[in-house]
Structures are given as C-alpha cells and as structure tokens.
Short mmCIF file of C-alpha atoms in Angstrom, two decimals:
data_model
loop_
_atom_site.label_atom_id
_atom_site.label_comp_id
_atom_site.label_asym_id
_atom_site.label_seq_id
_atom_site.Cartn_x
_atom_site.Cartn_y
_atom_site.Cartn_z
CA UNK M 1321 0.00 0.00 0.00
CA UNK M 1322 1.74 3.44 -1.13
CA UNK M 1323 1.67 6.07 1.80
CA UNK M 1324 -0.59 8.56 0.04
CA UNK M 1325 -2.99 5.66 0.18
CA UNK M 1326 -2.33 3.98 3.75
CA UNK M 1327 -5.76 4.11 5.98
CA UNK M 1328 -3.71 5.20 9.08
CA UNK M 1329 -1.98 8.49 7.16
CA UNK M 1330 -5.40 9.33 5.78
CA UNK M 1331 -6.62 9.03 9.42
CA UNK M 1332 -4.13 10.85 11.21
CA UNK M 1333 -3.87 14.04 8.81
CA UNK M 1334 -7.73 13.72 9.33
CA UNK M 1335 -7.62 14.05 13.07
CA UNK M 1336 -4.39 16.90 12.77
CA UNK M 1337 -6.75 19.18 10.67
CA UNK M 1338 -10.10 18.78 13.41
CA UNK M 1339 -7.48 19.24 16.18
CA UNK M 1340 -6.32 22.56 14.69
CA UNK M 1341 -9.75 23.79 13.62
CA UNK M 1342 -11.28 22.70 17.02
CA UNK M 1343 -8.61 24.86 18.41
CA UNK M 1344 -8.92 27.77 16.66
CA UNK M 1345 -12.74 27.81 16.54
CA UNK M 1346 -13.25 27.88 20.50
CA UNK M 1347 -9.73 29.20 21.70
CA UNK M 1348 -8.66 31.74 19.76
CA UNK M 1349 -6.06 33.16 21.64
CA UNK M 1350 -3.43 31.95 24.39
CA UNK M 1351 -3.85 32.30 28.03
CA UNK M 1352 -7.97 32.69 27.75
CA UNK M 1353 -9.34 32.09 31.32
CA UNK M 1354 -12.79 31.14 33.01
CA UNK M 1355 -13.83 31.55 36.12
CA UNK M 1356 -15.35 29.72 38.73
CA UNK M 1357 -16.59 30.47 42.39
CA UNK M 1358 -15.23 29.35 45.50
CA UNK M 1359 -17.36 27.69 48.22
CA UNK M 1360 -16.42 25.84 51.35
CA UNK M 1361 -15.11 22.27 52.03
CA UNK M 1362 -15.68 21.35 48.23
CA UNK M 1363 -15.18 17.65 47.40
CA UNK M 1364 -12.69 16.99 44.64
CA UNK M 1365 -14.25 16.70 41.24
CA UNK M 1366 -12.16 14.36 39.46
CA UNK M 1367 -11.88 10.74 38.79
CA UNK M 1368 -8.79 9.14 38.69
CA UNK M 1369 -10.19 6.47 36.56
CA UNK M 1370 -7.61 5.04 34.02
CA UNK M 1371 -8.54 6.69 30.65
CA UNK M 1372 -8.45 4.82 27.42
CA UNK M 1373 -9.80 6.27 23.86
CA UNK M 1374 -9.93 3.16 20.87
CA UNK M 1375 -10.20 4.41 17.64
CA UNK M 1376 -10.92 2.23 14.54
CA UNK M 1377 -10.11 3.70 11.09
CA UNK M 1378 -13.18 3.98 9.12
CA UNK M 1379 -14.04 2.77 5.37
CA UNK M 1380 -11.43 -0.28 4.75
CA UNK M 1381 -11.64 -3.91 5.22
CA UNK M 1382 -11.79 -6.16 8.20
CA UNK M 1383 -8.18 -7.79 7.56
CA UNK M 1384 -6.66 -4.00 7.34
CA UNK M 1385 -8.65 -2.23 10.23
CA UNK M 1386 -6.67 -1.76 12.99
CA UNK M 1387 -6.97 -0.63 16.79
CA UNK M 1388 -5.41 2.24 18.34
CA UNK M 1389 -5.38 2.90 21.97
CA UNK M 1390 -4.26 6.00 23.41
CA UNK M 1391 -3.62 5.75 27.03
CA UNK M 1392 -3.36 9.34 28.93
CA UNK M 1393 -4.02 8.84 32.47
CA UNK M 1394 -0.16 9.83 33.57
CA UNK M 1395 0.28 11.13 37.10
CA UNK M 1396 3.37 12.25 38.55
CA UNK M 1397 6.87 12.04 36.76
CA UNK M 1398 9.35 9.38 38.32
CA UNK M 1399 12.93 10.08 38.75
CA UNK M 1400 13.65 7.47 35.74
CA UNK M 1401 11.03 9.40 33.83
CA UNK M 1402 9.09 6.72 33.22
CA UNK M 1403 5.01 7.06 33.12
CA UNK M 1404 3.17 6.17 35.86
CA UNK M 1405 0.04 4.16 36.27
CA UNK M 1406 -1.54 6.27 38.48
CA UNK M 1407 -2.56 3.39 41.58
CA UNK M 1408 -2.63 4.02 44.77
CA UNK M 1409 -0.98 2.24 47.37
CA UNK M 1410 -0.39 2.19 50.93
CA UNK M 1411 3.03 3.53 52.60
CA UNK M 1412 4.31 -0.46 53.09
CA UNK M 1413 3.09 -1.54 49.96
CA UNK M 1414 -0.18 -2.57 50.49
CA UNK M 1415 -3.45 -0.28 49.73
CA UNK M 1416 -4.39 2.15 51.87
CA UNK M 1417 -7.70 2.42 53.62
CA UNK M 1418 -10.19 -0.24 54.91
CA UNK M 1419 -8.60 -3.99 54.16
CA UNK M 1420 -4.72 -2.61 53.57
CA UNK M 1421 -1.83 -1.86 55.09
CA UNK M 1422 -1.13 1.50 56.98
CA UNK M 1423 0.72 4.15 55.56
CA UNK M 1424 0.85 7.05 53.81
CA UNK M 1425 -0.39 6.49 49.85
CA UNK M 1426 2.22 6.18 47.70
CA UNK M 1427 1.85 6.49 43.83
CA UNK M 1428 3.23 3.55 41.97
CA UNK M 1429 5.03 4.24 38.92
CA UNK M 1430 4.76 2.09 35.61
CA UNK M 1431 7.55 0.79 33.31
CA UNK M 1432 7.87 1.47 29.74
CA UNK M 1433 8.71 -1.45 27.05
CA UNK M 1434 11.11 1.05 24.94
CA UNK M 1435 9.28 0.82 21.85
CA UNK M 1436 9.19 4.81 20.97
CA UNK M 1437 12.89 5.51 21.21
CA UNK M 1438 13.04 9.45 19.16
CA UNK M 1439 9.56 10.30 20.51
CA UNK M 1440 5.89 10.71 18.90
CA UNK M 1441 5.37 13.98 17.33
CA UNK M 1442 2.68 14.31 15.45
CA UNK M 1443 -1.16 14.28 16.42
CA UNK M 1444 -2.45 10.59 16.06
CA UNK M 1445 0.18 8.92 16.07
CA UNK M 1446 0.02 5.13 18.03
CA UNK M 1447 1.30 5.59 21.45
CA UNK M 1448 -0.38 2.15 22.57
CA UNK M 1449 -1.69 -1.03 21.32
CA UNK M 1450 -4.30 -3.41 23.43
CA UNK M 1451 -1.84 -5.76 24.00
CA UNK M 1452 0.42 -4.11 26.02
CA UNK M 1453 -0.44 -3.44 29.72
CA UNK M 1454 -2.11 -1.17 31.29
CA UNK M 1455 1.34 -0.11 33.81
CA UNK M 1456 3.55 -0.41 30.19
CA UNK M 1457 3.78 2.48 28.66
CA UNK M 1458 5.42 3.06 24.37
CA UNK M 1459 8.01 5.71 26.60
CA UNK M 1460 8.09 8.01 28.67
CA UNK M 1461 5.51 10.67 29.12
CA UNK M 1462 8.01 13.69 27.53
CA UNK M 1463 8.02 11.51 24.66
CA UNK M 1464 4.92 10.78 24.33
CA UNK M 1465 2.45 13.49 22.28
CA UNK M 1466 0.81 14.52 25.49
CA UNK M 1467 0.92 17.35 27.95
CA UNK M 1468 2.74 17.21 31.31
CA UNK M 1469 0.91 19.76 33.65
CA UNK M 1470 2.75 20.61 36.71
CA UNK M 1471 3.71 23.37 39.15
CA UNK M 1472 7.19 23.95 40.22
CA UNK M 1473 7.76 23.28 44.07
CA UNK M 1474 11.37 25.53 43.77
CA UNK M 1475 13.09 27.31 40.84
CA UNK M 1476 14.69 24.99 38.60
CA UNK M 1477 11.90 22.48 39.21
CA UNK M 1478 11.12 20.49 35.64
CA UNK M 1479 8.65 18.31 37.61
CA UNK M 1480 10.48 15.38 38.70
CA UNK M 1481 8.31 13.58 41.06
CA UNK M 1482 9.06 12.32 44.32
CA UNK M 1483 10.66 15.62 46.05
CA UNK M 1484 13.39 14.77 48.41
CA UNK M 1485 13.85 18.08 50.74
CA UNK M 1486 11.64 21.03 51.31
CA UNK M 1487 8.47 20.88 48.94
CA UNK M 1488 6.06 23.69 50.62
CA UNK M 1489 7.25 26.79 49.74
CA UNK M 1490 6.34 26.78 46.36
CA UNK M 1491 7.94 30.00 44.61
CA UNK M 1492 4.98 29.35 41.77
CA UNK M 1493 1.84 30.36 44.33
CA UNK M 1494 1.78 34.52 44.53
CA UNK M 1495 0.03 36.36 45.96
CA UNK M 1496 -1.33 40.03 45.96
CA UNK M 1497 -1.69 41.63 49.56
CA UNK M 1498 -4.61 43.77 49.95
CA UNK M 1499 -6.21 43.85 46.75
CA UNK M 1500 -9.47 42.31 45.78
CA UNK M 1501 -8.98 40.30 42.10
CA UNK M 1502 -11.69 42.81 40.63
CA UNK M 1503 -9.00 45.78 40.86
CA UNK M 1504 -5.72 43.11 40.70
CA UNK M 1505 -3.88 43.23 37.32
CA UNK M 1506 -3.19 40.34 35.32
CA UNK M 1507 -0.33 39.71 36.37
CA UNK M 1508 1.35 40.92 40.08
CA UNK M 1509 4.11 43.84 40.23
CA UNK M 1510 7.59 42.55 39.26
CA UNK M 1511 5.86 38.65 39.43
CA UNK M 1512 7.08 38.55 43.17
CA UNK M 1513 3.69 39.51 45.05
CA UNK M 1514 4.06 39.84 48.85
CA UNK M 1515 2.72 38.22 51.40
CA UNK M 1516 -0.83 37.66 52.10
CA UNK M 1517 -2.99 40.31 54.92
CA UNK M 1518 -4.88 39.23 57.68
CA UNK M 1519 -8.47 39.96 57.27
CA UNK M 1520 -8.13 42.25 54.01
CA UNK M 1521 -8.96 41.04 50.55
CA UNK M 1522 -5.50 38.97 48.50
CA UNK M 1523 -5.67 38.17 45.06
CA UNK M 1524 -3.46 34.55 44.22
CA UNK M 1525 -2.28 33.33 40.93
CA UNK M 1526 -0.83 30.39 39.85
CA UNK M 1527 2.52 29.61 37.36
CA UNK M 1528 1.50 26.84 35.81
CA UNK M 1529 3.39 24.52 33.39
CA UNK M 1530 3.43 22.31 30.25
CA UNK M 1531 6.33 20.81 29.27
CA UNK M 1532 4.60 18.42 27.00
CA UNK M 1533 4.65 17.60 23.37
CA UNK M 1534 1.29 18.07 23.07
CA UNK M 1535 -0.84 21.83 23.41
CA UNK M 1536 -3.51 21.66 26.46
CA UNK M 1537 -6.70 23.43 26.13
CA UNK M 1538 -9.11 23.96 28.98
CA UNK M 1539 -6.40 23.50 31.81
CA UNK M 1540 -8.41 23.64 35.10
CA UNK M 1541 -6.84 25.80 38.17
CA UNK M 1542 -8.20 25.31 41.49
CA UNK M 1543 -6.73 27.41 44.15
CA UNK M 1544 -7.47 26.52 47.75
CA UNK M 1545 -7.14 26.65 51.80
CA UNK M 1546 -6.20 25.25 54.60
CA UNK M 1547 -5.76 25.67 58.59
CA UNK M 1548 -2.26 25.54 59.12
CA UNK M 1549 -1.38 21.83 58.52
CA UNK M 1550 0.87 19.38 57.74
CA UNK M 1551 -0.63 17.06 55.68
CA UNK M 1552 -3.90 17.54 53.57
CA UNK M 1553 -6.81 15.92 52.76
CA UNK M 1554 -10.22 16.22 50.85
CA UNK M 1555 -12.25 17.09 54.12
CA UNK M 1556 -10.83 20.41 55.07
CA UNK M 1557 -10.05 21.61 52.08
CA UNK M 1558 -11.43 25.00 51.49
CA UNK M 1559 -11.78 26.47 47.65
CA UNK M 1560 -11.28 29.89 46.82
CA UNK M 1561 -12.29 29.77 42.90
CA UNK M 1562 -10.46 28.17 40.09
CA UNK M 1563 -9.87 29.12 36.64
CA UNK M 1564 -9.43 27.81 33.14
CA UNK M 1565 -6.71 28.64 31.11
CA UNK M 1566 -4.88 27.39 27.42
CA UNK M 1567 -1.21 25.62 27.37
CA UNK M 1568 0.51 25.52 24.69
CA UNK M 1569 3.20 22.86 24.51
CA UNK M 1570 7.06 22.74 25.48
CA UNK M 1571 9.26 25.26 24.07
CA UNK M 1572 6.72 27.40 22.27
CA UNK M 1573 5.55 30.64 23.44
CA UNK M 1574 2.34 30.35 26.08
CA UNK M 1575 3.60 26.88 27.76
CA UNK M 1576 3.80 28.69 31.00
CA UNK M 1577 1.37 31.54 32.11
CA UNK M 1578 0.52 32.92 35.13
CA UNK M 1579 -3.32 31.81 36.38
CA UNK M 1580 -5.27 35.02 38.61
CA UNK M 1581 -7.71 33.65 40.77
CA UNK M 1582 -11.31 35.13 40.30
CA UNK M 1583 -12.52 35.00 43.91
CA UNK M 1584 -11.03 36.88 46.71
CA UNK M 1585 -9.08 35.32 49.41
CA UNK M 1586 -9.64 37.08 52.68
CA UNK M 1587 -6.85 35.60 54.93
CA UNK M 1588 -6.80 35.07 58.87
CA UNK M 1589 -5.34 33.71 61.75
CA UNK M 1590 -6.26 30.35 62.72
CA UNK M 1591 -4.40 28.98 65.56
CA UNK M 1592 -1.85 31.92 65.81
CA UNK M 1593 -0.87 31.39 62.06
CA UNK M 1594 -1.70 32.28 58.69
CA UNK M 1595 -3.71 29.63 56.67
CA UNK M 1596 -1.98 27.44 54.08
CA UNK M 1597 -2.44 27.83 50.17
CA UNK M 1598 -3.04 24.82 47.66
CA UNK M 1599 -3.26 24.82 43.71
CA UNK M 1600 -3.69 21.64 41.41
CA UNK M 1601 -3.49 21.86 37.81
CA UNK M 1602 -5.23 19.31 35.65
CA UNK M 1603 -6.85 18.23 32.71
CA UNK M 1604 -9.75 15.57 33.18
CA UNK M 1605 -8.89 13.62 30.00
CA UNK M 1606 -5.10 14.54 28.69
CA UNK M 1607 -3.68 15.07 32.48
CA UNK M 1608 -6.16 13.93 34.93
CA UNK M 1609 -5.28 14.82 38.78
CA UNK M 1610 -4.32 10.79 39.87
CA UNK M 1611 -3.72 10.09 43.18
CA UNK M 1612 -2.38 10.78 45.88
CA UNK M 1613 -4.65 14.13 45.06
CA UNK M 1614 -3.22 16.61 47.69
CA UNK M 1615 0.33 15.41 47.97
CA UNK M 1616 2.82 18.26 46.57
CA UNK M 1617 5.94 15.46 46.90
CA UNK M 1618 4.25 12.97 45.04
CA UNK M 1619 2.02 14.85 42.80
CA UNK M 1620 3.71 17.52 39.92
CA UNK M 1621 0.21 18.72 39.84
CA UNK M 1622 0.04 19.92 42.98
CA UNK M 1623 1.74 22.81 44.92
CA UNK M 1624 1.60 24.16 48.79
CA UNK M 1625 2.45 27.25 50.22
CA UNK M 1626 2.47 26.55 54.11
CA UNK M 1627 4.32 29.83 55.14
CA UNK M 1628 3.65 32.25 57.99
CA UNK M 1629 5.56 35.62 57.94
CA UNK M 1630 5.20 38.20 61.48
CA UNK M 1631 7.01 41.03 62.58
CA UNK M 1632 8.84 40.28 66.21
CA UNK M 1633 6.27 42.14 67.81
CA UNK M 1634 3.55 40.05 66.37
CA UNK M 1635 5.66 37.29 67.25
CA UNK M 1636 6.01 38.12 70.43
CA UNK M 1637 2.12 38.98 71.21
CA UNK M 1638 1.41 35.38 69.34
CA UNK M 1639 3.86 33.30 71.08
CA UNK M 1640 1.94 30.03 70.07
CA UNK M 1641 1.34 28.59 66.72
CA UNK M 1642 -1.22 25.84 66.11
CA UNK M 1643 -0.12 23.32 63.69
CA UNK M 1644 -2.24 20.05 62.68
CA UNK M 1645 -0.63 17.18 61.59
CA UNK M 1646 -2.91 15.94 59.10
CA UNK M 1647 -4.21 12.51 58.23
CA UNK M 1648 -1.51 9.46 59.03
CA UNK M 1649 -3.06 6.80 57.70
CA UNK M 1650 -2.84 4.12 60.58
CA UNK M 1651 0.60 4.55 61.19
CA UNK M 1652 2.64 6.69 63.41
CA UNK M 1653 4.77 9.94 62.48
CA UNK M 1654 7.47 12.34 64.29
CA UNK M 1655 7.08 15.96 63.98
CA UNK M 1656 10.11 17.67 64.21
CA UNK M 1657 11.01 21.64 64.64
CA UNK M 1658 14.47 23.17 63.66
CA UNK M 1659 15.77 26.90 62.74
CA UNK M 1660 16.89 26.88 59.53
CA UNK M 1661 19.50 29.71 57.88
CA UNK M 1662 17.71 31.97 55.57
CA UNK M 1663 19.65 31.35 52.35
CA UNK M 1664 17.58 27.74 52.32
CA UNK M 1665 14.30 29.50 51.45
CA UNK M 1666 14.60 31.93 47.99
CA UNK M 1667 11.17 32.12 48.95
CA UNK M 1668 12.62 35.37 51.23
CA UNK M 1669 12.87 37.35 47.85
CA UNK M 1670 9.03 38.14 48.48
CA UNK M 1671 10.51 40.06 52.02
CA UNK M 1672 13.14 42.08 50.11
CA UNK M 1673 10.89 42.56 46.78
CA UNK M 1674 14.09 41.69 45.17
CA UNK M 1675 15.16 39.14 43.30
CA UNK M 1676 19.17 39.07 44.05
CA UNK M 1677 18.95 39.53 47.61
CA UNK M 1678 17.25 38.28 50.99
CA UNK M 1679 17.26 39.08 54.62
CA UNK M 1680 20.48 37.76 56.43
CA UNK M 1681 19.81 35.17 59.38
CA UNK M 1682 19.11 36.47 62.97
CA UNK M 1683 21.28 35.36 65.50
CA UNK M 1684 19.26 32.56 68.28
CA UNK M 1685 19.42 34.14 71.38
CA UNK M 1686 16.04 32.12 72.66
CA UNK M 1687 14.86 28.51 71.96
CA UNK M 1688 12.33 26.93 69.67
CA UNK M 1689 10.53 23.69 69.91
CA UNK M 1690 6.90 21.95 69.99
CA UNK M 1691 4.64 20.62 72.23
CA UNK M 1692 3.61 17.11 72.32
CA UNK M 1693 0.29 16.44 70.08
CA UNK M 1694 -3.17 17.28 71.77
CA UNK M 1695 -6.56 16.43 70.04
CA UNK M 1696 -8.01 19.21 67.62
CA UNK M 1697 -10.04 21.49 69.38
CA UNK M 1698 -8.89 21.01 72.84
CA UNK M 1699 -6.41 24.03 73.08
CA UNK M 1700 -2.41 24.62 73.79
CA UNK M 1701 -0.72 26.13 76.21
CA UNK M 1702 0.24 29.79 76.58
CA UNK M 1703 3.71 28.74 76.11
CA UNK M 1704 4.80 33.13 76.22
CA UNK M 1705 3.55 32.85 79.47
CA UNK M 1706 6.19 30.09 80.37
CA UNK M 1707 9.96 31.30 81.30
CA UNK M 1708 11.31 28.32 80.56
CA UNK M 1709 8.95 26.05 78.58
CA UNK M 1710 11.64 23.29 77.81
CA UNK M 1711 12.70 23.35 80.90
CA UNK M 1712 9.29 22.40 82.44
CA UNK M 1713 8.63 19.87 79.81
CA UNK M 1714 6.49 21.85 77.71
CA UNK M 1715 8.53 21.38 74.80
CA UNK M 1716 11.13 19.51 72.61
CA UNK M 1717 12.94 19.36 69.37
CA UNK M 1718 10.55 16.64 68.28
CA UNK M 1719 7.42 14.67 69.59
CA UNK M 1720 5.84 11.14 68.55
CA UNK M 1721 2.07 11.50 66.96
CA UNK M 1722 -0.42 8.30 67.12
CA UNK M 1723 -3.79 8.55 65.98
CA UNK M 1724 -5.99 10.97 63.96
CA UNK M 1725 -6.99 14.27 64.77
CA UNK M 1726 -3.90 15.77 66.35
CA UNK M 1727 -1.86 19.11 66.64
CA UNK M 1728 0.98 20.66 67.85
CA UNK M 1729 2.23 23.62 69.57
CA UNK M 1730 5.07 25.79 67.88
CA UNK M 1731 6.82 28.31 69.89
CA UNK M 1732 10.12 30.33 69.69
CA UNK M 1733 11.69 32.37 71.77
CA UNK M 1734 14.42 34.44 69.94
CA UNK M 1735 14.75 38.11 69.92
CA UNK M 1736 14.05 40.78 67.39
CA UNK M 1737 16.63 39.44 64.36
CA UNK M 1738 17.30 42.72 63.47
CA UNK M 1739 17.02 44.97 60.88
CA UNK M 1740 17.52 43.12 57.43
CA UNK M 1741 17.58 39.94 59.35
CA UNK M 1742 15.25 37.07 59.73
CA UNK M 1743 14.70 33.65 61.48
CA UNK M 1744 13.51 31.03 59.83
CA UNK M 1745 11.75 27.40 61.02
CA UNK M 1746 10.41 24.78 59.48
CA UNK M 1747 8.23 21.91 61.47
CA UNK M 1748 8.20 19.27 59.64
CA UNK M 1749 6.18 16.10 59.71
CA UNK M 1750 7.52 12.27 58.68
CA UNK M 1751 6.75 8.39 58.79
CA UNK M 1752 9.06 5.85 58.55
CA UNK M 1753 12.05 8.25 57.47
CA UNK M 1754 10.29 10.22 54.77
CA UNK M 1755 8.99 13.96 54.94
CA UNK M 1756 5.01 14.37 54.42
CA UNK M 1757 4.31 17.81 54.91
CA UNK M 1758 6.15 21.09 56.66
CA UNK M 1759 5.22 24.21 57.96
CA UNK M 1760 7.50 27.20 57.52
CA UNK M 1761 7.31 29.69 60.57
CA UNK M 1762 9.42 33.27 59.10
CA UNK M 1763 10.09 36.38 61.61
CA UNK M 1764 10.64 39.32 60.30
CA UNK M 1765 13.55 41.81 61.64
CA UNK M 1766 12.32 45.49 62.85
#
C-alpha cells in the first residue's frame, strides 16, 4: 500500500486538521481564562479512573482495520522518567484504607517497554496497542504526544516527582496583599507579590506549566485553603475559585502563564498562624489529577504554600502557633522543629521585593521547639507565658504523633533578628524516614 494511500496516514492528517480547527474555533487566543466560584469544604471533582480512547479507522476492510489505543491517564513524573500508572498504594506496599496496610499512599510508577525511542510527534500517532499493559507504557511521558501539567515546588523544578527536601514553599503560588482580584492586574508587580494580609482582601495566581509535546486546552486551576497543617486531605479543604486557562506545549511561546484567581481570598489567623495555600493543575482527559490528590511530593500537579511571615512584635504577642498534623493513615509519624539559615528559602525574595537579595539570618538568642500532640479542638498552652517552657517539659525538638486528629504547639523564643535579618523554622512532619508535609514559621527583623 503506497503512503498517500495507507488508511492510518489518511486518518491521522484527518484528526491533525479537526485538532487545529477545534482549536482555533473555540480558543482563539493563548492564556484565555474562566472563572469559577469558591465555596467551602468542596469535594474533589475528578476521577482518577484510568482513561483509554480506541479508535478504529473507518471505510477499509476487516483484515486492514486496525486498533489504536491511546492511554493518557499519567500522574506524577518518576525520577527514571518513566510514566506512571496512576494506583494508589499504601506507605508499606499494600493499599491504603479499609482492608490494607497503613501508611501514607504512595503512587506507583509504571515501566515502559522502549518501543518509541526518538519520541511521537505528530497528532495521532500510536502511542499504545491493546496488547500491552495497562502499567507499560510506548516511553516516557516527555516523549509521548501529550501534555505534562505541573507546578514547580522551587526554581529549577522540571517536575520530577518524588521531592526529596523542602516541597512547601512553592515560589509558583503569589500572591497580591490587599487587593481584591476585581481591581488586581493580570499579572502581580515585578511577578514577586508579597505576602498575604490578615483579614483584608489577597488576590493569588498560579505559574502553571506544560512541558509536554502536546498543546492543552481547557487547563483547570483550582486554588485553595487550609488551617495551618501538615498534611492535607479532601475534608478540610477549602476552595477559593479556580480558573481555566490554554497551554501551549514545550518550548513554544504560552507553555507557562501565570493563572489570577477570580474569587477573593480574605486571609486570617487560625491557631496563631496564617492559613496554608493549595493549587492543582489538571486536565480531566489529557492530564487527569491521579492520586495521591493533595500530595505536593508525590504529585507535579500539585503545589503548597504553608508559610507564615510576622514582625517580632507580632511574634512576640502570638507566642503560640497551632499546627495540625494531618491525616496518618494508621501509622505513626514524628514531627520535628528546627531553625533553619535563611539562604535555604529563595522564597525570602518576596521580604526584600528583590530578586538578588534576601534578609540575612538572625542570631538565636532564645529557643524553639513543639509541644507534644493534643486532640483538635482542645487548646495549647500559653507557652509566652512560660519562662522556661523546655525546661518544664512543655517542649522539645521533636514529639511522637499516634492517631488521627492531632496538633501541635510551635513556639520560639528568639529576639528581634534585626534589621535586614530574619529567622527562619520549618516543622516538619515524617513516617518511617520520609517527609510528608512542613510548615515554615518566618520572623521578620524590625
């Protein structure tokens, strides 16, 4: 058969041409957004079902029509950069949840067979046949003609998923102090924002990213809430708004945009500290969610911002800081507290509005630690009311958590840093040796 005649040419030129027109026809320019509103404890609304499209080319015979299955339910990135299959499992490798074995979920990654080796390029082309299974993937995913949605967790981030280090200070969540999104501008001043005020209106945008083959239209943004936590799940989540917004793929111009969110976010204090920020990217059919849905070191589609910034004096009128733990699965977890030096969190450019320097550390002339976990709800101690809280047993550099429901007390007792200065913690949250979540804790020099 010559190639001007082969059934799968015809067919793929057929779908390239609906593609573009499709694409042209409802999107006609890059970056267009829609909005949503925000409303409280919203239940995610994806399914993390694997997706499969078969195709059979039309108008030839039995013996030459042949089955194409194109496989696009890709979560996370793995280190080896192969595609995942988008399971679920438990921390120990069993399942999570009623029947398995306790632990955190952990997203299994697939294999691939090796069978693309320069890459698919062109719209239609076979990334899949039924045959092959559904954790064996034709190559990996940034070979594949597909998008791959994520949101950078530091600068220099390309998605690689699981993140070994700090993952919560996500440079790519911004926000806009004091102004409501009605009067915000498209994009913030300088792209550094600030840091978010305490019962006043904040507009928050989103970098997102595709560094995919393939263009992504319709990209859903959801930008979200929490009470200071370490870990997150579905229940006390909190929606702002989300938006929708056109990617176009890797190394062409409107990959990466910056996402405003609609709805105001009026911050507050909840337990002495500022409430945490979440944004997922995703697209329900190209570049669905996958599990585990709230989990920025697993998930490249996923970001956190768990950072509260005070002045020393608000420091020192707020001595204690509520932090939850989050959900641990059936198995216990250590939280941990520790000062860290500021030239660990680039983050600090938002302090300085500039983007070559940040505040120098402040010298410890107090202590910091935690309190052991209490229930939700039941209260902490008034640990500035304490001379010496470590001394009484009030506190430590780390305390064991068993059971659901919990929080901890953060306090520190250093002086004023200084001018230009700043202290820095992080409390951090792990089981069995690996980091699940972190809180960052910044004080601000007078």
């Amino acid at each position: 058969m010559s190639h001007e005649r082969n059934p799968l040419v015809r067919w793929g030129r057929k779908i390239e041409s609906l593609t573009r027109r499709d694409s042209h026809d409802e999107h006609d320019h890059e970056g267009e957004h829609e909005h949503g509103q925000g409303h409280h404890h919203e239940e995610p609304r994806h399914h993390h079902e694997q997706h499969k499209t078969t195709v059979c080319v039309p108008k030839v015979t039995e013996e030459q029509q042949t089955q194409i299955v194109v496989n696009v339910n890709i979560g996370p990135i793995s280190s080896s950069g192969c595609c995942p299959t988008g399971s679920n499992t438990g921390g120990v490798g069993g399942t999570s949840g009623p029947g398995g074995a306790p632990g955190r979920p952990v997203h299994t990654t697939g294999s691939t067979d090796g069978s693309i080796v320069n890459g698919v390029g062109t719209v239609g082309a076979i990334t899949a046949i039924p045959t092959r299974p559904p954790n064996v993937w034709p190559g990996p995913r940034s070979q594949l003609y597909l998008p791959v949605l994520f949101i950078r967790h530091i600068a220099g981030d390309t998605g690689a998923r699981p993140i070994q280090g700090t993952f919560w200070e996500s440079p790519d969540i911004i926000v806009l102090p004091g102004v409501p999104p009605a009067l915000a501008p498209d994009k913030p001043p300088e792209k550094l924002g600030g840091y978010a005020k305490a019962g006043a209106d904040n507009t928050v945008y989103a970098h997102v990213w595709n560094l995919g083959q393939a263009v992504c239209w319709r990209v859903l943004v959801e930008f979200y809430w929490f009470n200071p936590t370490l870990g997150f799940e579905s229940k006390d989540a909190n929606l702002i708004g989300h938006a929708h917004v056109n990617l176009s793929g890797r190394g062409s111009r409107g990959c990466h945009t910056l996402v405003k969110c609609p709805i105001s976010w009026r911050a507050t204090y909840e337990n002495g500290g500022h409430e945490c920020l979440v944004v997922r990217v995703s697209h329900p059919v190209k570049d669905p969610l996958a599990n585990p849905a709230w989990d920025a070191r697993q998930n490249r589609k996923v970001a956190q911002r768990n950072i509260h910034v005070m002045t020393a004096a608000e420091a020192a009128a707020n001595p204690t800081i509520g932090v939850n733990v989050g959900p641990l699965f059936g198995a216990p977890a250590t939280v941990n507290v520790a000062r860290a030096d500021t030239v660990t969190m680039p983050w600090l450019h938002l302090v300085t509005m500039s983007r070559t320097n940040i505040p120098g550390t402040g010298a410890a002339t107090g202590d910091v630690g935690i309190t052991g976990a209490v229930d939700r709800g039941t209260g902490l101690p008034d640990l500035g009311k304490v001379n010496n809280p470590r001394g009484v047993g009030l506190i430590a550099d780390n305390t064991q958590v068993n059971g659901e429901g919990k929080q901890v007390g953060f306090v520190a007792t250093d002086g004023d840093p200084g001018a230009g200065k700043a202290h820095v913690y992080r409390v951090s949250g792990a089981q069995g040796g690996q980091t699940f979540g972190g809180y960052t804790v910044v004080v601000i020099g007078g």
